[in-house]
Amino acid sequence: DAGVTQSPTHLIKTRGQHVTLRCSPISGHKSVSWYQQVLGQGPQFIFQYYEKEERGRGNFPDRFSARQFPNYSSELNVNALLLGDSALYLCASSGGRALRGNTIYFGEGSWLTVV
Amino acid sequence: DAKTTQPPSMDCAEGRAANLPCNHSTISGNEYVYWYRQIHSQGPQYIIHGLKNNETNEMASLIITEDRKSSTLILPHATLRDTAVYYCIVSSSGNTPLVFGKGTRLSVIA
Protein backbone atom coordinates (compact mmCIF):
# COMPACT_ATOMS: atom_id res chain seq x y z
CA ASP A 1 0.00 0.00 0.00
CA ALA A 2 1.18 3.51 -0.75
CA GLY A 3 2.17 5.63 2.17
CA VAL A 4 1.61 9.35 2.52
CA THR A 5 2.60 11.02 -0.73
CA GLN A 6 3.58 14.66 -1.12
CA SER A 7 4.34 16.88 -4.07
CA PRO A 8 6.45 18.55 -5.14
CA THR A 9 9.49 17.13 -3.38
CA HIS A 10 11.61 20.23 -3.90
CA LEU A 11 10.83 23.73 -5.04
CA ILE A 12 12.36 27.19 -5.07
CA LYS A 13 10.27 30.33 -4.78
CA THR A 14 10.99 34.03 -4.62
CA ARG A 15 10.03 36.25 -1.69
CA GLY A 16 6.46 37.49 -1.99
CA GLN A 17 5.33 34.59 -4.14
CA HIS A 18 2.69 32.03 -3.28
CA VAL A 19 3.16 28.27 -2.95
CA THR A 20 0.80 25.29 -2.91
CA LEU A 21 1.91 21.96 -1.50
CA ARG A 22 -0.12 18.79 -1.96
CA CYS A 23 -0.62 15.65 0.07
CA SER A 24 -2.41 12.34 -0.40
CA PRO A 25 -2.99 10.40 2.82
CA ILE A 26 -2.75 6.68 3.30
CA SER A 27 -5.77 4.96 1.80
CA GLY A 28 -8.57 4.89 4.37
CA HIS A 29 -7.11 7.67 6.50
CA LYS A 30 -9.41 10.63 6.95
CA SER A 31 -7.20 12.95 8.99
CA VAL A 32 -4.37 15.01 7.51
CA SER A 33 -1.96 17.23 9.39
CA TRP A 34 0.73 19.61 8.22
CA TYR A 35 4.02 20.33 9.94
CA GLN A 36 6.88 22.71 9.24
CA GLN A 37 10.45 21.71 10.01
CA VAL A 38 13.20 24.28 9.78
CA LEU A 39 16.80 23.17 9.76
CA GLY A 40 17.99 21.89 13.11
CA GLN A 41 14.56 21.83 14.74
CA GLY A 42 11.84 19.25 15.25
CA PRO A 43 8.65 19.49 13.17
CA GLN A 44 6.14 22.14 14.26
CA PHE A 45 2.39 21.61 13.89
CA ILE A 46 0.59 23.90 11.43
CA PHE A 47 -2.87 22.45 10.70
CA GLN A 48 -5.00 19.38 11.17
CA TYR A 49 -8.01 18.49 9.03
CA TYR A 50 -10.52 15.73 9.47
CA GLU A 51 -13.44 15.09 7.12
CA LYS A 52 -12.71 18.43 5.39
CA GLU A 53 -13.06 20.36 8.63
CA GLU A 54 -10.18 22.17 10.33
CA ARG A 55 -9.67 20.52 13.70
CA GLY A 56 -6.56 22.29 14.87
CA ARG A 57 -4.22 25.14 14.05
CA GLY A 58 -0.74 25.84 15.31
CA ASN A 59 0.89 29.18 15.94
CA PHE A 60 1.38 30.26 12.34
CA PRO A 61 0.35 33.52 10.62
CA ASP A 62 -2.70 33.86 8.41
CA ARG A 63 -0.45 33.63 5.36
CA PHE A 64 -0.70 29.89 5.94
CA SER A 65 -3.91 28.16 4.96
CA ALA A 66 -5.00 24.67 4.07
CA ARG A 67 -7.93 22.65 2.94
CA GLN A 68 -8.98 19.03 2.62
CA PHE A 69 -10.86 17.61 -0.31
CA PRO A 70 -13.64 14.98 -0.44
CA ASN A 71 -11.07 12.31 -1.28
CA TYR A 72 -9.17 13.34 1.91
CA SER A 73 -6.20 14.75 0.03
CA SER A 74 -5.03 18.14 1.20
CA GLU A 75 -3.31 21.32 0.11
CA LEU A 76 -1.19 23.69 2.14
CA ASN A 77 -1.00 27.24 0.80
CA VAL A 78 1.47 29.89 1.87
CA ASN A 79 1.10 33.46 0.62
CA ALA A 80 3.60 36.32 0.57
CA LEU A 81 6.56 34.02 1.11
CA LEU A 82 9.33 35.13 3.44
CA LEU A 83 12.89 33.86 3.60
CA GLY A 84 12.00 32.32 6.97
CA ASP A 85 9.41 30.08 5.33
CA SER A 86 12.24 28.01 3.89
CA ALA A 87 11.72 24.60 5.47
CA LEU A 88 10.70 21.00 5.02
CA TYR A 89 6.90 20.80 4.97
CA LEU A 90 5.58 17.49 6.19
CA CYS A 91 2.18 15.98 5.71
CA ALA A 92 0.94 13.30 8.06
CA SER A 93 -2.14 11.12 8.01
CA SER A 94 -3.98 9.05 10.56
CA GLY A 95 -7.15 7.02 10.75
CA GLY A 96 -8.90 10.01 12.22
CA ARG A 97 -11.17 8.14 14.54
CA ALA A 98 -10.80 9.18 18.15
CA LEU A 99 -9.20 5.91 19.09
CA ARG A 100 -6.56 6.16 21.71
CA GLY A 101 -3.17 5.26 20.45
CA ASN A 102 -3.97 5.82 16.79
CA THR A 103 -0.77 6.22 14.81
CA ILE A 104 0.28 9.17 12.66
CA TYR A 105 2.34 8.43 9.55
CA PHE A 106 4.42 11.02 7.75
CA GLY A 107 5.27 11.60 4.13
CA GLU A 108 8.77 12.41 2.88
CA GLY A 109 8.03 16.10 2.79
CA SER A 110 8.32 19.01 0.41
CA TRP A 111 11.51 21.04 0.60
CA LEU A 112 10.74 24.72 0.08
CA THR A 113 13.52 27.21 -0.47
CA VAL A 114 12.60 30.90 -0.58
CA VAL A 115 15.18 33.17 -2.18
CA ASP B 1 6.44 22.78 24.57
CA ALA B 2 7.42 19.14 24.37
CA LYS B 3 6.55 17.08 27.44
CA THR B 4 9.59 14.88 27.03
CA THR B 5 13.29 15.18 27.80
CA GLN B 6 15.91 13.29 25.82
CA PRO B 7 19.71 13.42 25.71
CA PRO B 8 20.85 15.44 22.70
CA SER B 9 23.16 12.76 21.34
CA MET B 10 24.35 9.19 21.82
CA ASP B 11 26.81 6.86 20.16
CA CYS B 12 26.42 3.13 19.70
CA ALA B 13 28.74 0.52 18.23
CA GLU B 14 27.39 -1.35 15.22
CA GLY B 15 25.83 -4.67 16.24
CA ARG B 16 25.30 -3.62 19.82
CA ALA B 17 22.00 -2.69 21.42
CA ALA B 18 21.12 1.00 21.38
CA ASN B 19 19.18 2.11 24.46
CA LEU B 20 17.58 5.54 24.07
CA PRO B 21 16.09 7.04 27.24
CA CYS B 22 13.19 9.46 27.53
CA ASN B 23 11.74 11.24 30.53
CA HIS B 24 8.06 12.19 30.54
CA SER B 25 7.33 12.88 34.19
CA THR B 26 4.13 14.87 33.47
CA ILE B 27 2.51 12.23 31.27
CA SER B 28 -1.26 11.94 31.72
CA GLY B 29 -3.13 8.70 32.21
CA ASN B 30 -4.57 8.70 28.70
CA GLU B 31 -1.33 9.58 26.92
CA TYR B 32 0.70 7.12 24.94
CA VAL B 33 4.45 7.20 24.42
CA TYR B 34 5.35 7.33 20.73
CA TRP B 35 8.77 6.99 19.15
CA TYR B 36 9.67 8.28 15.71
CA ARG B 37 12.99 8.61 13.97
CA GLN B 38 14.13 10.89 11.22
CA ILE B 39 16.96 10.05 8.91
CA HIS B 40 18.56 13.08 7.32
CA SER B 41 16.30 14.86 4.83
CA GLN B 42 13.48 12.33 5.17
CA GLY B 43 10.09 12.45 6.88
CA PRO B 44 9.75 11.07 10.42
CA GLN B 45 9.32 7.30 10.51
CA TYR B 46 7.01 5.71 13.06
CA ILE B 47 8.79 3.13 15.22
CA ILE B 48 6.59 2.03 18.09
CA HIS B 49 4.19 3.26 20.73
CA GLY B 50 2.82 2.06 24.06
CA LEU B 51 0.62 2.99 26.98
CA LYS B 52 1.94 1.16 30.01
CA ASN B 53 2.97 -2.30 28.92
CA ASN B 54 6.25 -3.05 27.22
CA GLU B 55 5.92 -3.35 23.48
CA THR B 56 8.01 -5.04 20.79
CA ASN B 57 7.82 -5.03 17.03
CA GLU B 58 10.16 -5.82 14.17
CA MET B 59 12.02 -2.56 14.60
CA ALA B 60 12.43 -2.07 18.32
CA SER B 61 11.29 -2.66 21.88
CA LEU B 62 9.74 -0.08 24.15
CA ILE B 63 10.17 -0.38 27.89
CA ILE B 64 7.95 1.89 30.00
CA THR B 65 8.56 2.20 33.72
CA GLU B 66 5.77 1.22 36.08
CA ASP B 67 5.12 4.82 37.08
CA ARG B 68 5.14 5.75 33.35
CA LYS B 69 7.45 8.68 33.99
CA SER B 70 10.17 7.40 31.72
CA SER B 71 10.76 4.95 28.93
CA THR B 72 13.56 3.40 26.90
CA LEU B 73 13.60 2.58 23.22
CA ILE B 74 15.81 -0.41 22.47
CA LEU B 75 17.23 -1.16 19.04
CA PRO B 76 18.55 -4.69 19.67
CA HIS B 77 21.29 -4.82 17.02
CA ALA B 78 22.07 -1.34 15.75
CA THR B 79 23.26 -0.93 12.17
CA LEU B 80 24.73 2.05 10.39
CA ARG B 81 21.29 2.65 8.84
CA ASP B 82 19.88 3.30 12.31
CA THR B 83 21.85 6.55 12.49
CA ALA B 84 19.10 9.17 12.86
CA VAL B 85 17.39 11.62 15.20
CA TYR B 86 15.01 9.76 17.51
CA TYR B 87 11.99 11.56 18.91
CA CYS B 88 10.05 10.51 21.98
CA ILE B 89 6.55 12.05 22.07
CA VAL B 90 3.60 11.71 24.41
CA SER B 91 0.17 12.03 22.86
CA SER B 92 -3.35 10.96 23.72
CA SER B 93 -4.35 9.82 20.23
CA GLY B 94 -3.73 10.06 16.53
CA ASN B 95 -6.07 13.03 16.46
CA THR B 96 -3.81 15.09 18.68
CA PRO B 97 -1.01 17.04 17.01
CA LEU B 98 2.40 15.68 17.84
CA VAL B 99 4.68 18.00 19.79
CA PHE B 100 8.27 17.30 18.83
CA GLY B 101 11.24 18.19 20.99
CA LYS B 102 14.81 18.18 19.71
CA GLY B 103 15.19 14.41 19.99
CA THR B 104 18.33 12.34 20.39
CA ARG B 105 20.83 12.16 17.59
CA LEU B 106 21.99 8.53 17.53
CA SER B 107 25.24 7.81 15.73
CA VAL B 108 25.97 4.16 15.03
CA ILE B 109 29.69 3.65 14.63
CA ALA B 110 31.34 0.83 12.68
Coordinates of N, CA, C and O in Angstrom, one line a residue, chain A residues 20-23 32 34 47 49 52-54 65-69 72-77:
Chain A
T20 N 1.8 26.3 -3.3 CA 0.8 25.3 -2.9 C 1.5 23.9 -2.8 O 2.2 23.5 -3.8
L21 N 1.3 23.3 -1.7 CA 1.9 22.0 -1.5 C 0.8 21.0 -1.4 O -0.3 21.3 -0.8
R22 N 1.0 19.8 -1.9 CA -0.1 18.8 -2.0 C 0.2 17.5 -1.2 O 1.4 17.1 -1.1
C23 N -0.8 16.9 -0.7 CA -0.6 15.7 0.1 C -1.8 14.7 -0.2 O -2.9 15.1 -0.2
V32 N -5.6 14.5 8.1 CA -4.4 15.0 7.5 C -3.9 16.2 8.4 O -4.6 17.1 8.7
W34 N -0.4 19.0 8.8 CA 0.7 19.6 8.2 C 1.7 20.1 9.3 O 1.3 20.6 10.3
F47 N -1.4 22.7 10.8 CA -2.9 22.5 10.7 C -3.2 21.0 10.8 O -2.4 20.1 10.5
Y49 N -6.7 18.6 9.6 CA -8.0 18.5 9.0 C -8.5 17.1 9.2 O -7.8 16.1 9.1
K52 N -12.7 17.1 6.0 CA -12.7 18.4 5.4 C -12.9 19.6 6.4 O -13.0 20.7 5.9
E53 N -12.9 19.3 7.6 CA -13.1 20.4 8.6 C -11.7 20.6 9.3 O -11.0 19.7 9.7
E54 N -11.4 21.9 9.6 CA -10.2 22.2 10.3 C -10.4 21.8 11.8 O -11.4 22.2 12.4
S65 N -2.6 28.7 5.0 CA -3.9 28.2 5.0 C -3.9 26.8 4.4 O -2.9 26.4 3.7
A66 N -4.9 26.0 4.6 CA -5.0 24.7 4.1 C -6.4 24.3 3.8 O -7.4 25.0 4.3
R67 N -6.6 23.2 3.1 CA -7.9 22.7 2.9 C -7.8 21.2 2.7 O -6.7 20.7 2.3
Q68 N -8.9 20.5 2.9 CA -9.0 19.0 2.6 C -10.1 18.8 1.7 O -11.2 19.3 1.8
F69 N -9.9 17.9 0.7 CA -10.9 17.6 -0.3 C -11.7 16.4 0.0 O -11.3 15.6 0.9
Y72 N -10.1 13.2 0.7 CA -9.2 13.3 1.9 C -7.8 13.8 1.6 O -7.0 14.0 2.5
S73 N -7.5 14.1 0.3 CA -6.2 14.8 0.0 C -6.2 16.2 0.5 O -7.3 16.7 0.9
S74 N -5.1 16.8 0.6 CA -5.0 18.1 1.2 C -4.0 19.0 0.5 O -3.1 18.5 -0.2
E75 N -4.2 20.3 0.6 CA -3.3 21.3 0.1 C -2.9 22.3 1.2 O -3.8 22.6 2.1
L76 N -1.7 22.6 1.3 CA -1.2 23.7 2.1 C -0.8 24.9 1.3 O 0.0 24.7 0.3
N77 N -1.3 26.0 1.6 CA -1.0 27.2 0.8 C -0.3 28.2 1.7 O -0.7 28.4 2.9

